[in-house]
Coordinates of C-alpha atoms in Angstrom, one line a residue:
M1 CA 103.3 87.5 100.8
S2 CA 99.7 86.7 99.6
K3 CA 98.8 85.7 96.1
R4 CA 95.6 86.1 94.2
I5 CA 94.7 82.7 92.8
Q6 CA 91.3 83.5 91.3
A7 CA 90.8 85.2 87.9
K8 CA 90.6 88.9 88.7
H9 CA 87.3 89.6 87.0
K10 CA 85.4 86.8 88.9
L11 CA 84.9 89.4 91.7
D12 CA 83.2 91.7 89.1
R13 CA 80.8 89.0 88.1
R14 CA 80.0 87.9 91.6
M15 CA 79.3 91.5 92.7
G16 CA 77.6 92.4 89.4
Q17 CA 79.7 95.6 89.2
N18 CA 82.8 96.8 87.4
I19 CA 84.8 97.2 90.6
W20 CA 87.9 98.8 89.0
G21 CA 86.2 100.6 86.1
R22 CA 88.2 98.6 83.5
P23 CA 86.9 98.5 79.9
K24 CA 87.6 94.7 79.7
S25 CA 85.4 93.8 82.7
P26 CA 82.9 91.1 81.7
V27 CA 80.2 93.1 83.6
N28 CA 80.2 95.5 80.7
R29 CA 78.7 92.7 78.6
R30 CA 76.8 90.6 81.2
E31 CA 75.3 92.5 84.1
Y32 CA 74.3 89.4 86.0
G33 CA 75.9 86.8 88.2
P34 CA 78.0 83.9 87.0
G35 CA 76.8 80.3 86.6
Q36 CA 73.7 78.5 85.2
H37 CA 71.3 80.5 87.4
G38 CA 73.0 83.8 87.3
Q39 CA 70.1 85.6 85.5
R40 CA 67.5 84.5 88.0
R41 CA 66.1 87.2 90.3
K42 CA 67.6 86.9 93.8
G43 CA 65.7 87.3 97.0
K44 CA 66.3 90.1 99.5
M45 CA 69.8 89.9 101.1
S46 CA 70.1 89.7 104.9
D47 CA 71.9 92.3 106.9
F48 CA 74.8 89.9 107.3
G49 CA 74.9 89.2 103.5
T50 CA 74.9 93.0 102.8
Q51 CA 77.8 93.5 105.2
L52 CA 79.7 90.5 103.9
R53 CA 79.3 91.8 100.3
A54 CA 80.6 95.2 101.3
K55 CA 83.6 93.6 102.9
Q56 CA 84.4 91.3 100.0
K57 CA 84.1 94.2 97.5
L58 CA 86.4 96.6 99.5
K59 CA 88.9 93.8 100.2
G60 CA 88.9 92.6 96.7
Y61 CA 89.4 96.1 95.3
Y62 CA 92.9 96.3 96.7
G63 CA 93.9 93.1 95.0
N64 CA 95.6 90.8 97.3
I65 CA 94.8 91.6 100.8
T66 CA 94.3 88.5 103.0
E67 CA 91.6 88.2 105.6
K68 CA 94.2 88.4 108.3
Q69 CA 95.6 91.6 106.9
F70 CA 92.2 93.1 106.4
R71 CA 91.1 92.4 109.9
R72 CA 94.3 94.1 111.1
Y73 CA 93.3 97.2 109.2
Y74 CA 89.9 97.1 110.9
A75 CA 91.5 96.8 114.3
E76 CA 93.7 99.8 113.6
A77 CA 90.8 101.8 112.2
I78 CA 88.7 101.4 115.4
R79 CA 91.8 102.2 117.5
L80 CA 92.3 105.6 115.8
R81 CA 90.3 108.6 116.7
G82 CA 87.4 109.7 114.4
D83 CA 85.1 107.8 112.1
S84 CA 86.2 104.2 111.8
G85 CA 85.0 103.8 108.2
E86 CA 86.9 106.9 107.1
N87 CA 90.0 105.6 109.1
L88 CA 89.8 102.2 107.3
I89 CA 89.8 103.9 103.9
G90 CA 92.7 106.2 104.9
L91 CA 94.7 103.1 105.9
L92 CA 94.0 101.2 102.7
E93 CA 94.8 104.3 100.5
R94 CA 98.2 104.7 102.3
R95 CA 99.3 101.3 101.2
L96 CA 102.3 101.6 98.9
D97 CA 100.8 99.5 96.2
A98 CA 97.6 101.7 96.3
V99 CA 99.6 104.9 96.0
V100 CA 101.6 103.4 93.0
Y101 CA 98.3 102.5 91.4
R102 CA 96.7 105.9 92.1
A103 CA 99.7 107.7 90.7
K104 CA 99.2 105.9 87.4
F105 CA 102.7 104.3 87.5
V106 CA 100.9 101.0 86.5
A107 CA 97.5 100.1 85.2
T108 CA 95.9 97.9 87.9
P109 CA 96.2 97.3 91.7
F110 CA 97.4 93.8 90.8
A111 CA 100.2 95.2 88.7
A112 CA 101.0 97.7 91.4
R113 CA 101.6 94.9 94.0
Q114 CA 103.9 93.0 91.6
F115 CA 105.7 96.2 90.7
V116 CA 106.5 97.0 94.3
N117 CA 107.4 93.4 95.0
H118 CA 110.0 93.4 92.2
G119 CA 111.8 96.3 93.7
H120 CA 110.9 99.0 91.2
I121 CA 109.8 101.6 93.8
K122 CA 111.7 103.9 96.1
V123 CA 110.2 105.8 99.1
N124 CA 112.1 108.9 100.2
G125 CA 115.1 107.6 98.2
R126 CA 115.2 104.1 99.7
R127 CA 114.0 101.0 97.9
V128 CA 110.9 99.5 99.4
N129 CA 109.5 96.1 98.2
I130 CA 106.6 95.7 100.7
P131 CA 103.2 96.5 99.0
S132 CA 101.5 96.9 102.4
Y133 CA 104.1 99.5 103.6
L134 CA 102.1 102.5 104.9
V135 CA 103.0 105.8 103.2
K136 CA 102.8 109.0 105.4
P137 CA 101.8 112.4 104.1
G138 CA 104.8 114.1 102.7
D139 CA 106.6 110.9 101.6
V140 CA 108.0 110.9 98.1
I141 CA 107.4 107.8 96.0
E142 CA 109.3 107.3 92.8
V143 CA 109.9 104.7 90.1
K144 CA 113.5 103.5 90.1
E145 CA 115.4 105.3 87.3
A146 CA 116.2 102.0 85.6
S147 CA 112.5 101.0 85.5
R148 CA 111.1 104.3 84.1
Q149 CA 111.1 103.2 80.5
L150 CA 109.4 99.9 81.1
E151 CA 106.4 99.5 78.8
I152 CA 104.0 98.8 81.7
V153 CA 104.9 102.2 83.2
V154 CA 104.8 104.2 79.9
V155 CA 101.4 102.8 78.9
A156 CA 99.9 103.3 82.4
S157 CA 100.8 107.0 82.6
Q158 CA 98.9 107.6 79.4
L159 CA 95.7 105.9 80.4
A160 CA 92.7 108.1 79.8
E161 CA 90.2 105.9 81.8
R162 CA 91.2 107.4 85.2
D163 CA 92.8 110.5 86.7
V164 CA 95.2 111.0 89.6
P165 CA 93.3 112.0 92.7
D166 CA 93.8 115.4 94.4
Y167 CA 95.6 114.0 97.4
I168 CA 98.5 112.8 95.4
E169 CA 100.9 115.1 93.5
V170 CA 102.5 113.4 90.5
D171 CA 105.3 114.4 88.1
H172 CA 105.2 111.8 85.3
Q173 CA 108.4 113.3 83.8
K174 CA 110.4 112.4 86.9
M175 CA 108.1 109.4 87.7
S176 CA 107.7 110.6 91.2
A177 CA 104.6 111.2 93.5
R178 CA 103.9 112.7 96.9
V179 CA 101.0 112.0 99.1
T180 CA 99.8 115.4 100.4
R181 CA 97.2 114.1 102.9
V182 CA 95.2 111.1 104.1
P183 CA 92.0 111.0 101.9
G184 CA 88.5 110.6 103.1
L185 CA 86.0 108.3 101.5
G186 CA 84.5 111.1 99.3
E187 CA 87.9 111.9 97.8
V188 CA 88.8 108.3 96.7
P189 CA 87.9 107.7 93.0
Y190 CA 86.3 104.3 93.4
A191 CA 84.5 103.2 90.2
V192 CA 81.6 101.9 92.4
Q193 CA 80.2 102.8 95.7
M194 CA 82.1 101.5 98.7
E195 CA 80.5 101.1 102.1
P196 CA 83.3 101.0 104.8
N197 CA 80.6 101.6 107.5
L198 CA 79.1 98.2 106.7
V199 CA 82.6 96.6 106.8
I200 CA 83.0 98.0 110.4
E201 CA 79.6 96.6 111.3
F202 CA 80.6 93.2 109.9
Y203 CA 83.6 92.9 112.1
S204 CA 81.9 94.4 115.1
R205 CA 79.2 91.7 115.3

């Protein structure tokens, strides 16, 4: 299991973007990099720097993915038929913690990882506590009955700042969700532009 040691919003400051679209992001107040020289104009970024930035942004978005795990997703994405960038997004969105977050069972990707780890989620009636578990289209994901009245769940389901995407069917009365299909990049409701093609280029060097 990996653990995110850094403060969550440091990635926002470093990228200069509100990665998760959260109202508490410091970028909403300071649209420049951290540190003493954060407001200075930066020079043109190299191709390598642009690719690295795209990789760090996408990897960071999903909360706690290690470099080893992320490289594994890349390897699987290029092995599958079709566009490798689209394949990479499809794999990341099929992670159980990503589905739990998209279904609005919890408020953030970080909370989703912890929620799954603590055994609050069932997949097709069986408890699964592995955040990286890959959900297949048609799988039913539900919050364990004993966990449905937890404050974190009740508050998240009422969040107005984001909607459940079309590729997930959710019943918040029963606290269950079903993945209808593997999404493409254009269907995923990222708060900022993601560039998986640059991530593929980064690892293909």
